Amino acid sequence: MASAQKIVDALKKQNITHAVGVPDNGSARIYELLREDKEVDVITVTREGEAFAIAAGLYIGGKKPVIIIQNTGFLESGDAFRGTVYNMQIPVVVLIGYRGYHNRDADGNWVDSVATFLEPTLKAWNLPYKMLETDADIENIEWAYGKSTETSLPAAVLLIGHAK
């Protein structure tokens, strides 16, 4: 598991101004640390699709948001993703909790179908991503910011497990 503090430190190194999304079990500690930080505003939304619209507006207004959501909500928010940050070419980073990643049966098949759908959906929607499971993967946050800046499109980091 990755350290929530190291994730927050990596986000702050990118000069984020806002964290937008829906906290879940995997991201709860990240949100807790961000709420304690006086330099980052946390905006929680009722549906993940709202996070994309709010992040787009923040970016247009000169801010640098990060979106933090779970894979179930990401899949539900496809049209909001497409219609805002993708079509508007908003270079935002999305941290996506990979619910179900470790839940496999004896044959190695995912028990939770959301894990089955996430990566093929990311590829179909042309959303580049890397995994973040341990502190050794923290550098993937910097990669995502570099990729989004280079392409003027969103990039993602998939959070495996609960940040501690």
Coordinates of C-alpha atoms in Angstrom, one line a residue:
M1 CA 0.0 0.0 0.0
A2 CA 1.1 3.5 -0.7
S3 CA 1.5 6.2 1.9
A4 CA -1.3 8.8 1.8
Q5 CA 1.1 11.4 2.9
K6 CA 3.5 10.7 0.1
I7 CA 0.7 10.9 -2.4
V8 CA -0.4 14.3 -1.0
D9 CA 3.2 15.4 -1.0
A10 CA 3.5 14.4 -4.7
L11 CA 0.3 16.3 -5.5
K12 CA 1.5 19.4 -3.7
K13 CA 4.8 19.2 -5.6
Q14 CA 2.6 19.7 -8.7
N15 CA 1.1 22.8 -7.2
I16 CA -2.5 21.6 -7.0
T17 CA -5.0 24.1 -5.8
H18 CA -8.0 21.9 -5.4
A19 CA -9.0 18.2 -4.9
V20 CA -12.4 17.4 -6.4
G21 CA -14.3 14.2 -6.1
V22 CA -16.0 11.6 -3.9
P23 CA -14.1 10.1 -1.0
D24 CA -14.1 6.3 -0.7
N25 CA -12.4 3.8 1.6
G26 CA -9.2 3.8 -0.5
S27 CA -8.9 7.6 -0.7
A28 CA -10.3 8.5 2.7
R29 CA -6.8 9.2 4.2
I30 CA -5.7 11.2 1.2
Y31 CA -8.8 13.4 1.5
E32 CA -8.3 13.7 5.3
L33 CA -4.7 15.0 4.8
L34 CA -5.8 17.4 2.0
R35 CA -8.6 18.9 4.2
E36 CA -5.9 19.7 6.8
D37 CA -3.8 21.5 4.3
K38 CA -4.5 25.2 4.1
E39 CA -3.1 25.5 0.5
V40 CA -5.5 23.0 -1.1
D41 CA -9.3 23.4 -1.2
V42 CA -11.2 20.2 -1.2
I43 CA -14.5 20.0 -3.0
T44 CA -16.6 16.9 -2.5
V45 CA -19.4 16.3 -5.0
T46 CA -22.5 14.1 -4.9
R47 CA -21.7 12.3 -8.2
E48 CA -18.4 11.7 -9.9
G49 CA -19.5 13.3 -13.2
E50 CA -19.8 16.6 -11.3
A51 CA -16.1 16.4 -10.5
F52 CA -15.1 16.6 -14.2
A53 CA -17.3 19.7 -14.8
I54 CA -16.0 21.4 -11.6
A55 CA -12.4 20.6 -12.4
A56 CA -12.8 22.0 -15.9
G57 CA -14.3 25.2 -14.6
L58 CA -11.4 25.5 -12.0
Y59 CA -8.8 25.0 -14.7
I60 CA -10.4 27.6 -17.0
G61 CA -10.4 29.9 -14.0
G62 CA -6.7 29.5 -13.6
K63 CA -6.6 26.9 -10.9
K64 CA -4.9 23.4 -10.9
P65 CA -7.3 20.7 -9.7
V66 CA -6.8 17.0 -9.2
I67 CA -9.8 14.7 -9.4
I68 CA -9.9 11.8 -6.9
I69 CA -12.6 9.2 -7.5
Q70 CA -13.2 5.4 -7.5
N71 CA -13.5 3.3 -10.6
T72 CA -17.2 2.7 -10.2
G73 CA -17.9 6.4 -10.2
F74 CA -15.4 6.9 -13.1
L75 CA -17.3 4.4 -15.2
E76 CA -20.6 6.1 -14.3
S77 CA -19.3 9.5 -15.3
G78 CA -18.2 8.7 -18.9
D79 CA -20.2 11.4 -20.6
A80 CA -19.1 14.1 -18.2
F81 CA -15.5 13.0 -18.8
R82 CA -15.9 13.1 -22.6
G83 CA -17.9 16.3 -22.7
T84 CA -15.7 18.3 -20.4
V85 CA -12.1 17.4 -19.7
Y86 CA -11.5 15.4 -22.8
N87 CA -13.3 17.4 -25.5
M88 CA -12.3 20.7 -23.9
Q89 CA -8.7 19.5 -23.7
I90 CA -8.3 20.1 -20.0
P91 CA -4.9 18.8 -18.7
V92 CA -6.2 17.4 -15.4
V93 CA -4.9 14.4 -13.5
V94 CA -7.5 11.9 -12.3
L95 CA -6.6 9.6 -9.4
I96 CA -8.9 6.5 -9.7
G97 CA -9.3 4.0 -6.9
Y98 CA -9.0 0.6 -8.5
R99 CA -11.8 -1.2 -6.4
G100 CA -11.7 -4.9 -6.8
Y101 CA -8.1 -5.2 -8.1
H102 CA -7.0 -7.6 -5.4
N103 CA -10.3 -9.5 -5.2
R104 CA -9.7 -12.6 -7.4
D105 CA -11.0 -16.2 -7.2
A106 CA -8.8 -19.3 -7.1
D107 CA -8.3 -19.1 -10.9
G108 CA -7.2 -15.5 -10.8
N109 CA -10.4 -14.1 -12.2
W110 CA -11.8 -10.9 -10.8
V111 CA -14.7 -11.3 -8.4
D112 CA -15.8 -7.7 -8.7
S113 CA -16.8 -7.0 -12.3
V114 CA -15.8 -3.3 -12.0
A115 CA -12.1 -4.4 -12.0
T116 CA -12.7 -6.3 -15.3
F117 CA -14.1 -3.1 -17.0
L118 CA -11.7 -0.4 -15.8
E119 CA -8.6 -0.8 -17.9
P120 CA -10.3 -1.7 -21.2
T121 CA -12.5 1.4 -20.7
L122 CA -9.5 3.6 -20.0
K123 CA -7.9 2.4 -23.2
A124 CA -11.1 2.8 -25.2
W125 CA -11.5 6.4 -23.9
N126 CA -7.8 7.2 -24.8
L127 CA -7.0 8.0 -21.2
P128 CA -3.4 7.2 -20.5
Y129 CA -2.7 5.7 -17.0
K130 CA -0.2 4.2 -14.7
M131 CA -0.6 2.2 -11.5
L132 CA 0.2 3.3 -8.0
E133 CA 0.3 0.5 -5.5
T134 CA 3.3 1.2 -3.3
D135 CA 5.5 4.1 -2.4
A136 CA 7.9 3.0 -5.2
D137 CA 5.1 4.0 -7.6
I138 CA 4.7 7.6 -6.3
E139 CA 6.6 8.9 -9.3
N140 CA 3.6 8.0 -11.5
I141 CA 1.9 11.1 -10.2
E142 CA 4.6 13.2 -11.7
W143 CA 4.4 11.1 -14.9
A144 CA 0.6 11.8 -15.1
Y145 CA 1.1 15.6 -14.8
G146 CA 3.8 15.5 -17.4
K147 CA 1.6 13.5 -19.8
S148 CA -1.4 15.8 -19.3
T149 CA 0.7 18.9 -19.8
E150 CA 2.3 17.4 -22.9
T151 CA -1.0 16.4 -24.5
S152 CA -3.3 19.0 -23.1
L153 CA -5.6 16.1 -22.2
P154 CA -6.3 14.2 -18.9
A155 CA -4.1 11.4 -17.6
A156 CA -4.8 9.0 -14.8
V157 CA -3.1 7.2 -11.9
L158 CA -4.8 4.1 -10.7
L159 CA -4.7 3.8 -6.9
I160 CA -4.4 0.1 -5.9
G161 CA -5.6 -0.6 -2.4
H162 CA -6.2 1.8 0.5
A163 CA -3.7 4.6 1.0
K164 CA -2.4 4.3 4.5

